[in-house]
Amino acid sequence: MEKYIENAIANRRFFRQIAETGFLEMQTTIEIIKQLKNMGFNVKYGKSIHSKRLGVPSNEELKNHSKHILLDDVDFDTSEIFEGYTGCIAEMVSPEKGPSFGFRFDIDALPIHETENIDHIPNKLSFRSKNENTCHACGHDGHIAIGLSLCKYIADNIDNLSGAFRIIFQPAEEEVRGGKSIDGAGATDNLDYMISSHIGLNQPDSTIGVGSIGFLATKKIDITFYGISSHAAANPQLGRNALLGAASLALTLHSFAQYSNGMARINVGTLHSGNARNIIAQNSYMQVEIRGENEIILNDLYDKLNNAVKGTAISYGLEYKIEIVGEAICFETKYPEFTKYINSKLNEIGFKTTLNPRLNASEDVSYLLKSTEDKGGKSIHFLLGTTLKAPHHNEAFDYDEEVLTRGLNLYIKTIHILLNKI
Ligand SMILES: [Zn+2]
Ligand SMILES: [Zn+2]
């Protein structure tokens, strides 16, 4: 185990330094592919692993980012990766027949500037993000590291295992943009099992949450109002005020999240409008999200939002555009007995676990978990408990690297449980 753990820590520190946000994980994807190819995996990447991507950065952003990518020792075509078709899928088949396993690890970072506080371990040990305003503040650096060490374990032991192994390195989980795209391209076809996990998320230190529940369905929505600018004193009546429309809509939307049949959330996260104090604001742009504990709530919220945008546009004389830029669904396993079985087996071999921890958040692994079960397989999601140095999505987010050992061990043991070797 020692070499796999050392490898995980080295990778965690390496990938934290090259943190990249959703669909810009170009260097990250290239480095993962390099390692996977060295281990002997068959690796798929580029357009072939994607369907319809949501919330892709502009061509200009993609182009600017690709200019900084280092291509040392790269002997494969990176052109589609440079178009934002990031992430990759590794496959290896054991000589002995057995079940097909799928694993999913997300690889993107957040648009946050990592703290410069000298007590922050990544600063002390010199592995902070080298990319301005980009930081692995959700632990996906650890997910990549566990994923690659798991791959190394599978590659080293392929002759003693049985079955087929598919490891999905998914891009753009933040703002739930990549999961649907990868799923739509068939990432879960022919799988018997889909296994995934997340570091932290309120799971108590040194424990494993088995069979996460409470995946909230969500839509991330951009709303643009188009008005008419005019002189604010001489001809205000000729203007159509997009700023007032957006402000009014923000208040209206925040009054919607009231349901007795499950949790509901709505948030107007950004609102930009106007050019100067003496001009009636011509355009406005808002980033909004809605979430629901079930699809009925989510769809109802979405209908209300559409009506509110339409109504606001009419009353302020504006044109509008509503664009969905991210999406995730709920997930609840059809096989609670399977979850309980894995939980009791893990307990038998010494893992401290909690059954069915609640996420109360959205995670687009839900597409992969659900589609695996819809196609006849079984899915399970774990939480890897650890002490966090700061909350998720905070500039000082960090975790005890010991969680990498526990996480890797969990994946290896789960494979052995499912192969009836434990
Ligand atoms: Zn996150
Ligand atoms: Zn995350």
XYZ file of C-alpha atoms and ligand atoms in Angstrom:
424
model
C 0.000 0.000 0.000
C 2.847 2.344 0.894
C 3.807 3.152 -2.713
C 0.194 3.858 -3.696
C -0.215 6.257 -0.778
C 3.047 8.060 -1.551
C 1.883 8.307 -5.141
C -1.488 9.748 -4.046
C 0.119 12.425 -1.876
C 2.576 13.410 -4.616
C -0.253 13.616 -7.152
C -2.522 15.568 -4.804
C 0.224 18.192 -4.359
C 1.050 18.247 -8.060
C -2.553 18.674 -9.243
C -3.299 21.336 -6.623
C -0.563 23.465 -8.193
C -2.030 23.253 -11.679
C -5.661 23.868 -10.593
C -7.982 24.665 -13.540
C -11.719 25.418 -13.650
C -14.441 23.540 -15.561
C -13.733 22.710 -19.231
C -10.372 24.469 -18.890
C -8.781 21.424 -17.168
C -6.435 21.056 -20.127
C -3.100 20.611 -18.328
C -4.868 18.491 -15.705
C -6.384 16.196 -18.359
C -3.088 15.901 -20.250
C -1.163 14.973 -17.087
C -3.789 12.375 -16.125
C -3.700 10.833 -19.619
C 0.122 10.696 -19.536
C 0.063 8.749 -16.280
C -2.744 6.425 -17.428
C -0.981 5.594 -20.692
C 2.221 4.808 -18.780
C 0.237 2.371 -16.641
C -1.030 0.608 -19.769
C -4.663 1.779 -19.762
C -6.716 2.234 -22.883
C -7.644 5.940 -22.606
C -10.553 7.717 -24.316
C -10.751 11.491 -24.348
C -11.858 14.500 -26.422
C -15.185 14.759 -28.245
C -15.841 11.001 -28.080
C -16.534 11.084 -24.310
C -18.864 14.128 -24.419
C -22.418 14.795 -25.553
C -23.940 18.247 -25.012
C -21.759 20.338 -22.709
C -23.386 23.086 -20.644
C -21.717 26.321 -19.549
C -18.631 26.026 -21.754
C -16.231 29.001 -21.481
C -16.061 31.308 -24.526
C -13.781 30.439 -27.459
C -11.556 33.318 -26.430
C -11.159 31.943 -22.891
C -10.443 28.459 -24.239
C -7.857 29.846 -26.636
C -6.150 32.032 -24.039
C -5.956 29.181 -21.560
C -4.606 26.707 -24.111
C -1.663 29.038 -24.854
C -0.201 28.303 -21.406
C -0.383 24.522 -21.577
C 2.948 22.677 -21.412
C 3.271 19.738 -23.781
C 6.454 18.006 -22.559
C 6.491 14.287 -23.426
C 3.030 14.451 -24.982
C 2.730 12.007 -27.871
C -1.035 12.217 -28.393
C -3.394 14.650 -30.088
C -4.506 17.450 -27.735
C -6.541 19.533 -30.216
C -9.975 18.520 -28.861
C -8.832 18.972 -25.271
C -7.914 22.534 -26.275
C -11.523 23.029 -27.439
C -12.668 22.317 -23.881
C -13.463 18.624 -24.332
C -11.632 17.882 -21.103
C -11.592 14.818 -18.855
C -10.859 11.243 -19.875
C -11.967 7.649 -19.373
C -9.489 4.837 -18.666
C -10.268 1.172 -19.274
C -8.537 -2.091 -18.476
C -9.879 -5.654 -18.607
C -8.626 -8.526 -16.496
C -7.877 -11.876 -18.193
C -10.420 -13.480 -15.881
C -14.102 -12.724 -16.527
C -16.034 -10.806 -13.883
C -18.252 -7.786 -13.284
C -17.736 -4.381 -14.922
C -16.775 -1.686 -12.456
C -17.150 2.046 -13.056
C -15.502 4.699 -10.900
C -15.933 8.435 -11.203
C -13.511 11.127 -10.002
C -14.064 14.838 -10.704
C -11.079 16.964 -11.651
C -12.016 20.674 -11.736
C -11.129 23.548 -9.404
C -12.916 26.765 -8.453
C -12.428 30.413 -9.454
C -11.060 31.366 -6.011
C -7.673 32.892 -5.171
C -5.968 30.490 -2.733
C -5.184 32.141 0.603
C -1.701 33.587 1.034
C -1.777 32.939 4.790
C 1.594 31.378 5.698
C -0.010 28.884 8.088
C -1.962 27.331 5.190
C -0.261 23.943 4.609
C -0.115 24.272 0.777
C 1.835 27.516 1.360
C 4.092 26.030 4.041
C 4.936 22.996 1.909
C 4.984 24.926 -1.395
C 2.182 23.256 -3.292
C -0.329 26.124 -3.483
C -2.074 26.771 -6.776
C 0.220 28.448 -9.286
C -2.800 29.695 -11.218
C -4.176 33.070 -10.127
C -7.786 33.005 -8.951
C -8.017 29.234 -9.324
C -7.905 26.848 -6.395
C -8.839 23.264 -5.566
C -11.155 24.499 -2.823
C -13.494 21.499 -3.019
C -10.962 18.664 -2.723
C -11.054 17.457 -6.318
C -7.221 17.442 -6.253
C -7.607 14.614 -3.724
C -10.197 12.917 -5.913
C -7.764 12.884 -8.876
C -5.015 11.534 -6.600
C -7.170 8.694 -5.218
C -8.342 7.916 -8.769
C -4.821 7.674 -10.183
C -3.571 5.545 -7.288
C -6.567 3.268 -7.730
C -5.641 2.976 -11.419
C -2.078 2.092 -10.472
C -3.344 -0.575 -8.085
C -5.641 -2.020 -10.777
C -2.877 -2.012 -13.387
C -0.368 -3.690 -11.041
C -2.866 -6.338 -9.947
C -4.909 -6.874 -13.105
C -3.916 -10.550 -13.346
C -5.196 -11.253 -9.836
C -8.458 -9.350 -10.238
C -11.379 -10.284 -12.405
C -13.701 -8.178 -14.513
C -13.488 -4.893 -16.400
C -12.479 -1.569 -14.885
C -13.542 1.848 -16.180
C -12.259 4.953 -14.403
C -13.952 8.205 -15.357
C -12.076 11.465 -14.739
C -14.982 13.910 -15.102
C -14.521 17.608 -15.864
C -16.634 20.593 -14.792
C -18.446 19.250 -11.745
C -18.619 22.721 -10.198
C -21.793 24.421 -11.404
C -22.830 20.880 -12.489
C -21.851 21.076 -16.154
C -19.772 18.003 -17.006
C -21.716 15.046 -15.585
C -24.634 15.225 -17.992
C -22.309 15.564 -20.987
C -20.184 12.520 -20.056
C -23.264 10.484 -19.157
C -24.964 11.358 -22.446
C -21.994 9.903 -24.352
C -22.459 6.495 -22.720
C -19.954 6.567 -19.840
C -22.070 4.109 -17.848
C -22.973 1.677 -20.662
C -22.654 -1.987 -19.643
C -21.602 -1.309 -16.057
C -22.520 -3.608 -13.201
C -21.358 -1.110 -10.581
C -20.810 2.645 -10.382
C -18.817 3.830 -7.393
C -17.961 7.416 -6.484
C -17.162 9.555 -3.453
C -16.488 13.056 -2.137
C -13.982 14.251 0.442
C -15.433 16.155 3.423
C -18.977 17.521 3.142
C -19.622 17.375 6.920
C -18.761 13.670 7.206
C -17.111 13.162 10.651
C -13.328 12.687 10.699
C -12.027 9.136 10.189
C -15.417 7.799 9.106
C -16.932 6.800 5.789
C -20.458 7.795 4.783
C -21.963 4.861 2.875
C -24.744 5.431 0.336
C -25.139 9.223 0.322
C -28.704 10.502 0.010
C -30.184 13.985 -0.385
C -28.765 14.822 -3.815
C -30.657 18.013 -4.726
C -31.827 18.458 -8.306
C -30.662 21.803 -9.628
C -30.591 24.126 -12.616
C -28.044 26.916 -13.055
C -29.631 29.676 -15.097
C -28.328 32.860 -16.741
C -30.954 35.585 -17.274
C -30.297 38.563 -19.537
C -32.611 41.564 -19.945
C -32.275 43.831 -22.974
C -33.673 47.366 -22.560
C -33.110 50.775 -24.127
C -30.636 53.350 -22.827
C -31.465 57.041 -22.719
C -30.577 60.299 -20.952
C -31.566 59.841 -17.296
C -32.691 63.488 -16.883
C -33.622 64.809 -20.332
C -35.504 61.748 -21.722
C -35.988 59.056 -19.050
C -39.344 58.138 -20.557
C -37.606 56.912 -23.725
C -35.489 54.397 -21.794
C -36.367 50.818 -20.851
C -34.580 50.137 -17.580
C -32.954 46.695 -17.474
C -31.377 47.388 -14.062
C -34.734 47.990 -12.409
C -36.173 44.935 -14.127
C -33.344 42.755 -12.788
C -33.557 44.213 -9.273
C -37.296 43.624 -9.179
C -36.854 40.065 -10.510
C -34.199 39.284 -7.855
C -36.651 40.130 -5.065
C -39.492 38.238 -6.727
C -37.385 35.089 -7.196
C -36.283 35.028 -3.560
C -39.908 34.832 -2.463
C -40.457 31.508 -4.319
C -38.664 28.838 -2.258
C -41.556 27.779 -0.046
C -42.637 24.122 -0.212
C -43.981 21.673 2.314
C -43.100 18.586 0.230
C -39.305 18.914 0.362
C -36.337 21.198 0.503
C -36.203 24.058 -2.020
C -33.537 26.665 -2.628
C -33.200 29.668 -4.910
C -30.315 32.084 -5.138
C -29.527 35.118 -7.266
C -25.740 34.930 -7.087
C -24.696 37.798 -9.346
C -26.391 40.800 -10.935
C -24.569 43.115 -13.322
C -26.098 46.116 -14.989
C -25.545 49.689 -16.121
C -22.759 51.868 -17.492
C -23.030 55.235 -15.751
C -25.215 57.114 -13.238
C -26.700 59.395 -15.872
C -27.777 56.657 -18.286
C -30.893 54.485 -18.066
C -29.338 51.000 -17.883
C -29.658 49.181 -21.198
C -28.842 45.565 -20.258
C -28.629 43.373 -17.188
C -27.195 39.927 -16.545
C -27.983 37.655 -13.593
C -26.648 34.260 -12.521
C -29.320 32.300 -10.680
C -29.652 28.784 -9.316
C -32.646 26.764 -8.184
C -32.556 23.490 -6.248
C -35.152 20.999 -5.116
C -35.229 17.823 -3.090
C -37.292 16.255 -5.857
C -37.907 16.899 -9.540
C -41.479 18.113 -8.891
C -40.204 20.999 -6.773
C -37.417 21.798 -9.224
C -39.753 21.842 -12.230
C -42.263 23.986 -10.359
C -39.547 26.468 -9.389
C -38.364 26.552 -12.983
C -41.894 27.256 -14.277
C -42.334 30.065 -11.748
C -38.965 31.528 -12.692
C -39.912 31.529 -16.383
C -43.189 33.269 -15.646
C -41.499 35.828 -13.409
C -38.915 36.674 -16.075
C -41.649 37.013 -18.700
C -43.835 39.140 -16.407
C -40.947 41.397 -15.396
C -39.954 41.838 -19.027
C -43.504 42.919 -19.907
C -43.834 45.381 -17.058
C -40.457 47.028 -17.752
C -40.693 46.837 -21.571
C -37.655 44.575 -21.893
C -36.590 41.674 -24.102
C -35.078 38.674 -22.331
C -33.015 35.500 -22.680
C -33.061 32.533 -20.273
C -30.168 30.080 -20.635
C -29.571 26.860 -18.666
C -25.804 26.570 -18.058
C -25.698 23.695 -15.582
C -27.922 20.867 -14.405
C -28.050 17.942 -11.982
C -30.740 15.468 -11.015
C -31.716 13.759 -7.754
C -30.478 10.280 -7.052
C -31.766 7.651 -4.709
C -30.664 4.066 -5.134
C -33.180 1.403 -6.114
C -31.123 -1.057 -4.067
C -30.994 -0.002 -0.383
C -30.165 -3.618 0.558
C -27.017 -3.413 -1.558
C -25.956 -0.261 0.323
C -26.562 -2.013 3.647
C -24.578 -5.046 2.501
C -21.546 -2.902 1.559
C -21.880 -1.011 4.838
C -21.876 -4.164 6.959
C -18.937 -5.658 5.035
C -16.951 -2.443 5.546
C -17.768 -2.543 9.259
C -16.550 -6.154 9.422
C -13.125 -5.148 8.152
C -12.804 -2.202 10.521
C -14.157 0.885 8.736
C -16.156 3.259 10.927
C -19.182 4.157 8.838
C -22.442 6.067 8.891
C -25.238 4.757 6.715
C -26.979 7.096 4.254
C -25.396 10.473 5.089
C -27.367 13.430 3.703
C -25.636 15.615 1.117
C -28.151 18.474 0.995
C -26.229 19.702 -2.019
C -26.069 19.024 -5.725
C -23.461 16.770 -7.370
C -23.685 15.848 -11.015
C -22.363 12.358 -10.343
C -26.108 11.841 -9.866
C -26.424 11.386 -13.661
C -23.868 8.557 -13.650
C -25.262 6.892 -10.513
C -28.803 7.000 -11.869
C -28.058 5.964 -15.445
C -26.024 2.971 -14.221
C -29.066 1.761 -12.255
C -31.464 2.591 -15.107
C -29.360 0.299 -17.336
C -29.427 -2.541 -14.801
C -26.344 -1.939 -12.612
C -26.017 -0.855 -8.990
C -24.581 2.436 -7.699
C -23.079 3.616 -4.456
C -21.713 6.975 -3.322
C -19.408 7.432 -0.324
C -18.367 10.424 1.772
C -14.772 10.442 2.978
C -14.799 12.045 6.433
C -11.892 14.274 7.421
C -11.108 17.376 9.410
C -11.357 20.390 7.124
C -9.166 23.452 7.675
C -11.893 25.683 6.215
C -15.276 25.036 4.608
C -15.650 23.858 1.018
C -15.369 26.651 -1.573
C -13.365 28.813 0.874
C -9.953 30.288 -0.055
C -8.311 28.374 2.823
C -9.955 24.994 2.086
C -7.630 22.128 2.898
C -7.865 18.640 4.392
C -5.687 16.141 6.197
C -3.933 14.042 3.526
C -4.621 10.985 5.645
C -8.063 10.942 3.976
C -6.331 9.881 0.745
C -5.144 6.667 2.408
C -8.595 5.909 3.757
C -10.241 6.759 0.443
C -7.904 4.577 -1.617
C -8.250 1.718 0.846
C -12.044 2.035 0.652
C -12.052 1.676 -3.154
C -9.692 -1.303 -3.111
C -11.660 -3.048 -0.365
C -14.975 -2.367 -2.119
C -13.650 -4.042 -5.286
C -12.660 -7.081 -3.200
C -16.052 -7.158 -1.482
C -17.798 -7.118 -4.854
C -15.511 -9.869 -6.159
C -16.477 -11.933 -3.071
C -12.878 -11.947 -1.913
C -13.782 -10.413 1.466
Zn -17.573 22.039 -4.931
Zn -16.794 18.961 -4.980
